[in-house]
Short mmCIF file of C-alpha atoms and ligand atoms in Angstrom, two decimals:
data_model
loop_
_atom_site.label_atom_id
_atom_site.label_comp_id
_atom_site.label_asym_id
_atom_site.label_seq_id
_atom_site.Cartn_x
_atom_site.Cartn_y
_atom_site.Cartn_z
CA UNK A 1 18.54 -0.85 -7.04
CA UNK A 2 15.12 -1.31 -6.53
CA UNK A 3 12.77 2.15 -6.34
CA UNK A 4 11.73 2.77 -2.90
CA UNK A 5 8.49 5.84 -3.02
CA UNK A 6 7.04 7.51 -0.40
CA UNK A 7 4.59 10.57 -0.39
CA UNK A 8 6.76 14.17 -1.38
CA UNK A 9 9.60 15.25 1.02
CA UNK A 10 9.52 11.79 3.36
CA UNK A 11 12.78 10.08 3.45
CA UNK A 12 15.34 8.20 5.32
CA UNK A 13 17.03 10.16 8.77
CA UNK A 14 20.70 10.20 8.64
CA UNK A 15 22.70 9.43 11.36
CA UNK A 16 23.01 12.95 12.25
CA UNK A 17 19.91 13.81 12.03
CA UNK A 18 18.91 11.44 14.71
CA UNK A 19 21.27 12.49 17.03
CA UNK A 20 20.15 16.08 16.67
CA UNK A 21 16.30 14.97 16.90
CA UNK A 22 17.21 12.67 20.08
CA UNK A 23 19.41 15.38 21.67
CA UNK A 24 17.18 18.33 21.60
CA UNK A 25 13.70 17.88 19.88
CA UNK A 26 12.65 14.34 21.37
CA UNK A 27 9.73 15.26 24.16
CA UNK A 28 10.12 13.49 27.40
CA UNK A 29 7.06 15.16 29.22
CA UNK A 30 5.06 14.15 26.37
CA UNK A 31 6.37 10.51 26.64
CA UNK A 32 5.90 10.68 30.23
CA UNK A 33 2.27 11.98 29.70
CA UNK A 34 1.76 9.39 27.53
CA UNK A 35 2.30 6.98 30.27
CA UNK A 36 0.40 8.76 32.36
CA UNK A 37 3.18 8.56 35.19
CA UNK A 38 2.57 4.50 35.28
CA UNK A 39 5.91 4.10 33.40
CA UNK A 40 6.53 1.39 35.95
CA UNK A 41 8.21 -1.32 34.32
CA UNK A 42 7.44 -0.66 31.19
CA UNK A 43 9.91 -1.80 28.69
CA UNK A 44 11.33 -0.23 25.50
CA UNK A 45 12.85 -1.42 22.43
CA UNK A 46 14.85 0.10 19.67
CA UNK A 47 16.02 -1.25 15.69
CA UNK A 48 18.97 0.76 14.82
CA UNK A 49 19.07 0.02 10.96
CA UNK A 50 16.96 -2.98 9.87
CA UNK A 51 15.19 -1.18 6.92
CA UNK A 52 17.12 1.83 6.43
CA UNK A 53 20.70 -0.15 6.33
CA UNK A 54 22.15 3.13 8.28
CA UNK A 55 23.48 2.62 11.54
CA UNK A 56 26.58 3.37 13.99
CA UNK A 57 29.10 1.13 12.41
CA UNK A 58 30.48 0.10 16.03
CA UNK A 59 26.68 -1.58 16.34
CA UNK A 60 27.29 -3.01 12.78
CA UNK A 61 26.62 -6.87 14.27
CA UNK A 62 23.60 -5.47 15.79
CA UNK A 63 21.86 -3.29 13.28
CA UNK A 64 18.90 -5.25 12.25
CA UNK A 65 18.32 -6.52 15.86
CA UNK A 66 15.36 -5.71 18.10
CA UNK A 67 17.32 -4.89 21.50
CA UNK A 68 15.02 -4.54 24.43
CA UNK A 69 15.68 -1.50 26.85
CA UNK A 70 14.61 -2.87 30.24
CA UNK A 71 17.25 -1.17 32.64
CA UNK A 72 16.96 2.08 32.72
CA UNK A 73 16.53 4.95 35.85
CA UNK A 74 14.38 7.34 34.49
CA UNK A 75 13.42 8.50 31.06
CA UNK A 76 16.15 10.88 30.66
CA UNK A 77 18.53 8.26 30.77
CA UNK A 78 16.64 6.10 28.32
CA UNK A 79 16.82 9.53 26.11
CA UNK A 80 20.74 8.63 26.65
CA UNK A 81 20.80 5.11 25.76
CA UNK A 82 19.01 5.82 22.56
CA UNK A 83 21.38 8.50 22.15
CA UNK A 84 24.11 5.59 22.10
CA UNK A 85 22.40 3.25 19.32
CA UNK A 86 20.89 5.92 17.69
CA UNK A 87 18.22 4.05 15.92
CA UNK A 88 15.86 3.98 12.91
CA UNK A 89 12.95 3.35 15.81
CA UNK A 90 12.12 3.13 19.03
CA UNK A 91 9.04 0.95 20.70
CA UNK A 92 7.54 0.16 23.69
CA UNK A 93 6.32 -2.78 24.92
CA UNK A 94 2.37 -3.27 25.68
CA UNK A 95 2.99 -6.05 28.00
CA UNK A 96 2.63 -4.93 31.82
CA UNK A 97 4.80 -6.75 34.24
CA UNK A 98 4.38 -6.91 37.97
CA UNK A 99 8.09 -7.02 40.36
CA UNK A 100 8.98 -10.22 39.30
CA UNK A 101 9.00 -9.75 35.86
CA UNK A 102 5.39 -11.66 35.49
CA UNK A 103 3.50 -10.22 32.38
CA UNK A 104 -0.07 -9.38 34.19
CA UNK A 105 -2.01 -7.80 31.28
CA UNK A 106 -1.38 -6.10 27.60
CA UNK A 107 -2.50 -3.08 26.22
CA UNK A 108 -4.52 -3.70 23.37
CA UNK A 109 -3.24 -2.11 19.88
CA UNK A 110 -4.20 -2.10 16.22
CA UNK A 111 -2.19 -1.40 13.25
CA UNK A 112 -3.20 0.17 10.36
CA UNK A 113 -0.53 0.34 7.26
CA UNK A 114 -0.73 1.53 4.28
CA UNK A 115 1.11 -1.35 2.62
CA UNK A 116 -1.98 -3.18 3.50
CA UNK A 117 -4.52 -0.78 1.13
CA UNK A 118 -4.46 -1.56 -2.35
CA UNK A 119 -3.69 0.80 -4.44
CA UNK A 120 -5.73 2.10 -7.70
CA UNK A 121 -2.23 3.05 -8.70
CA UNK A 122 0.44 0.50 -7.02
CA UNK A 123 -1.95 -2.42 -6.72
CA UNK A 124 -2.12 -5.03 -3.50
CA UNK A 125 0.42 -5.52 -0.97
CA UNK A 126 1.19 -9.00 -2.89
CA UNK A 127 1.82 -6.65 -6.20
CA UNK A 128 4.44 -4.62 -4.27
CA UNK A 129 5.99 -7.30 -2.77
CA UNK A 130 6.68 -8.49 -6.22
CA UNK A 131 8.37 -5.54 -6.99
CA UNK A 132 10.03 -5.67 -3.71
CA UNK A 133 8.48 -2.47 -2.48
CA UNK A 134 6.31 -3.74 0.59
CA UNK A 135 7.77 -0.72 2.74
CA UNK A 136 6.85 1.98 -0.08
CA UNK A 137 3.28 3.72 0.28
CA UNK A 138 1.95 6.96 -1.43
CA UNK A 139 0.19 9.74 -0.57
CA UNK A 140 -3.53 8.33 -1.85
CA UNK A 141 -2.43 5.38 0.38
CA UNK A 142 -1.53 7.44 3.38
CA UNK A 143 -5.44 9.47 2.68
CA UNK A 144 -6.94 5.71 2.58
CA UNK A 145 -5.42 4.55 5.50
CA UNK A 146 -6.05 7.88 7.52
CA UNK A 147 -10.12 7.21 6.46
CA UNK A 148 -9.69 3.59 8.24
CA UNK A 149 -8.34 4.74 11.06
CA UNK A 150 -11.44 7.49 11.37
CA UNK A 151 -14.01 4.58 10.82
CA UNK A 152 -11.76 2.44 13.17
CA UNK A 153 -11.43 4.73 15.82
CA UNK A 154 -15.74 5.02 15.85
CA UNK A 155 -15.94 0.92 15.78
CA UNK A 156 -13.70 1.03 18.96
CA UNK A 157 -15.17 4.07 21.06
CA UNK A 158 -18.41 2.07 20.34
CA UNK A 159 -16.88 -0.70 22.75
CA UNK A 160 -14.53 0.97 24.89
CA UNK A 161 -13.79 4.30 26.61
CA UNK A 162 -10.42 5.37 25.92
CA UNK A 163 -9.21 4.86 22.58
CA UNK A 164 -6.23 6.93 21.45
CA UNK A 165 -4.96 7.78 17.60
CA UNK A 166 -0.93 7.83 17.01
CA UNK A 167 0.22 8.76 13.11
CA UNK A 168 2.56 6.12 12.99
CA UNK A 169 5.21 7.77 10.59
CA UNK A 170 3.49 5.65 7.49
CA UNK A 171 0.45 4.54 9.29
CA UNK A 172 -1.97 4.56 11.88
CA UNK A 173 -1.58 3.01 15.30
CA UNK A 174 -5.33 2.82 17.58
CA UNK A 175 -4.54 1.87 21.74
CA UNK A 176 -7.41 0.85 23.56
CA UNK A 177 -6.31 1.91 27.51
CA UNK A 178 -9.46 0.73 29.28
CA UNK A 179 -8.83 -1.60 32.21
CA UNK A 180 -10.61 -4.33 31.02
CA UNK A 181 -8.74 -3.73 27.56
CA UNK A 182 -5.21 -4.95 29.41
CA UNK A 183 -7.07 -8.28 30.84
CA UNK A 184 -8.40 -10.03 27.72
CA UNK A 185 -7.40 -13.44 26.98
CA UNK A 186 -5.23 -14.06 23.66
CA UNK A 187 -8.40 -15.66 21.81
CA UNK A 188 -10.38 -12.64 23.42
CA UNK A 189 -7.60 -10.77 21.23
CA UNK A 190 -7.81 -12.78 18.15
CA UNK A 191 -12.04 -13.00 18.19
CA UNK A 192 -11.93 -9.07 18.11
CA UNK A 193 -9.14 -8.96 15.46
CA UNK A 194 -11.56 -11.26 13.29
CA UNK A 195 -14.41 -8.70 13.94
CA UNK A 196 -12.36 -5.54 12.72
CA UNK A 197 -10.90 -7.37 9.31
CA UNK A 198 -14.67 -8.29 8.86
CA UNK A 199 -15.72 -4.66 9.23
CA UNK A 200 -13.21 -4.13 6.48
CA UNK A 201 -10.32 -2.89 8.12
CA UNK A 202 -6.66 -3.75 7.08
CA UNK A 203 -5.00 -4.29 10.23
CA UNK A 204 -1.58 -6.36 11.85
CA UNK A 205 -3.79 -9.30 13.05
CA UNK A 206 -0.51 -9.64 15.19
CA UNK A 207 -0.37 -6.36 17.08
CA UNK A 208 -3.96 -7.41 18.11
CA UNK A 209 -3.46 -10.93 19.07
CA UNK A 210 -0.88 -9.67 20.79
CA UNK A 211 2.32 -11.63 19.29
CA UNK A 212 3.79 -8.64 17.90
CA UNK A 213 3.99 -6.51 21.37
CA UNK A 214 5.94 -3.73 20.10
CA UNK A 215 4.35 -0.35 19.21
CA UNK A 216 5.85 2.65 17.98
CA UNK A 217 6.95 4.75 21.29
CA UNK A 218 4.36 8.07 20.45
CA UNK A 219 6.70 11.24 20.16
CA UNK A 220 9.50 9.48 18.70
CA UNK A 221 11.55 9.35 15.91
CA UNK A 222 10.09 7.31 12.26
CA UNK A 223 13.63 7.35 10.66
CA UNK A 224 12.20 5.66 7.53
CA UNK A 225 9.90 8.51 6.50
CA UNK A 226 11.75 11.13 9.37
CA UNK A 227 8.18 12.02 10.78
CA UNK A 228 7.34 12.06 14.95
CA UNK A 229 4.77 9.82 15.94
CA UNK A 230 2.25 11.75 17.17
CA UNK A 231 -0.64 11.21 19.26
CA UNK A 232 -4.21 12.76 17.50
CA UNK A 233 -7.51 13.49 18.73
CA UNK A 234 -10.58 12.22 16.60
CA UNK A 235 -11.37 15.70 15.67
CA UNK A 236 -7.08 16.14 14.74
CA UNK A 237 -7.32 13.35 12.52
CA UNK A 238 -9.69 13.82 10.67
CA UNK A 239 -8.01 17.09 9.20
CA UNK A 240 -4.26 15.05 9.63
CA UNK A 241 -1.50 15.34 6.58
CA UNK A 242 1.18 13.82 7.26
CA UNK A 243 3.40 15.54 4.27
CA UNK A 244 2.83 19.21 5.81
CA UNK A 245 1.79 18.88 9.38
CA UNK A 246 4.62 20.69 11.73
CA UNK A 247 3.98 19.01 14.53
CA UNK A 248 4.97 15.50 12.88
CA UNK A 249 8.15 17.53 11.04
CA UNK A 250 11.36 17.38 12.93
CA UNK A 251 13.20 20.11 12.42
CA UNK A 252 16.09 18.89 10.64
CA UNK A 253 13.59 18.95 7.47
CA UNK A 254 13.66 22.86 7.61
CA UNK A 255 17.50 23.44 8.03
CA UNK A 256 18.75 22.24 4.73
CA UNK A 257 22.15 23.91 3.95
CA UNK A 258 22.29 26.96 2.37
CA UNK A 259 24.03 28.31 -0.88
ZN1 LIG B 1 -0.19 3.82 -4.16
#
């Protein structure tokens, strides 16, 4: 069994525990505010137990699929349907689509991991993938990755208006929502991609390109490291930890069973 670490008191959500977080702690006006009430036809996306292995066993042929959510009446019935698979995570989809299911535009994302930092302790992502821990991340990790999203976050608002900060669960996630953000080309994607590794930032060259299109729905569920995603001002950031911040805590954490 191969040791998987992760910063003090982060772990793996039982099945249980997601049903309890999904039932009453999961915030649909926040999701909705996220959307800003354009939830249109926005699509979602959940994995019930690709990483974790944990999963309703009547989904067992499906556990390590991505199944796209794409019917749904409102959000309180996708609350429902996730309620059904009860997965590890839940995304969205960046991609806007007009009536006919035409993609007209994508929000533009980056993705900052901690994976990707190398570690004065654990060494380069290539060193932990040799010891088959390319999911694990520590706490000096996590405090590296948090000071690249700060720096990325100023590169961006240097070039676009409204740039918003999500603690990922183990990383960082930075949305660009300007207009003109949702109309650049795919090689208008990667150019800008190119920039940001140049300026020494460890990003998913895929979330930016675009190929990757999922992103980590903000105010749900991380069932790897049971944290909420949760949206951060600049100022929230830089003052973020992600081991004793409440507002990322479900509250499963704080009702361990008694003696
Ligand atoms: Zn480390």
């Amino acid at each position: 069994m191969v040791q998987y670490y992760l910063p003090v008191g982060m772990r793996y959500t039982t099945l249980e525990e997601r049903k309890q977080f999904y039932t009453s702690e999961f915030d649909l006006e926040k999701v909705a505010q996220w959307f800003k009430g354009s939830l249109g036809k926005t699509k979602f996306a959940i994995i019930m137990g690709r990483h974790t292995k944990i999963f309703p066993e009547k989904y067992k042929e499906d556990a390590a699929t991505t199944i796209i959510i794409d019917e749904y009446k409102d959000l309180e019935d996708l609350r429902q349907q996730i309620l059904d698979f009860l997965p590890e995570a839940v995304y969205y989809d960046r991609s806007v689509y007009d009536e006919c299911d035409r993609k007209t535009g994508q929000e533009l994302a980056f993705d900052l991991d901690p994976e990707n930092i190398t570690c004065p302790i654990h060494g380069t992502l290539a060193d932990k993938m040799k010891r088959m821990q390319g999911l694990s991340f520590c706490e000096l990790e996590l405090e590296m990755v948090k000071q690249e999203a700060i720096g990325l976050y100023d590169f961006l608002t240097n070039r676009f208006s409204e740039v918003k900060a999500v603690y990922s669960g183990r990383g960082f996630h930075l949305h660009v929502l300007d207009l003109q953000a949702y109309k650049k080309s795919i090689q208008q994607r990667e150019e800008l991609a190119q920039q940001v590794k140049s300026a020494g930032f460890h990003i998913d060259e895929w979330v930016t390109s675009g190929e990757m299109r999922l992103i980590r729905l903000p105010w749900s569920l991380n069932g790897l490291v049971s944290r909420i995603a949760l949206p951060l001002t600049k100022k929230e950031l830089e003052s973020f930890d992600a081991v004793h911040d409440e507002r990322c805590l479900p509250k499963f954490l704080s009702q361990k069973a008694t003696f």
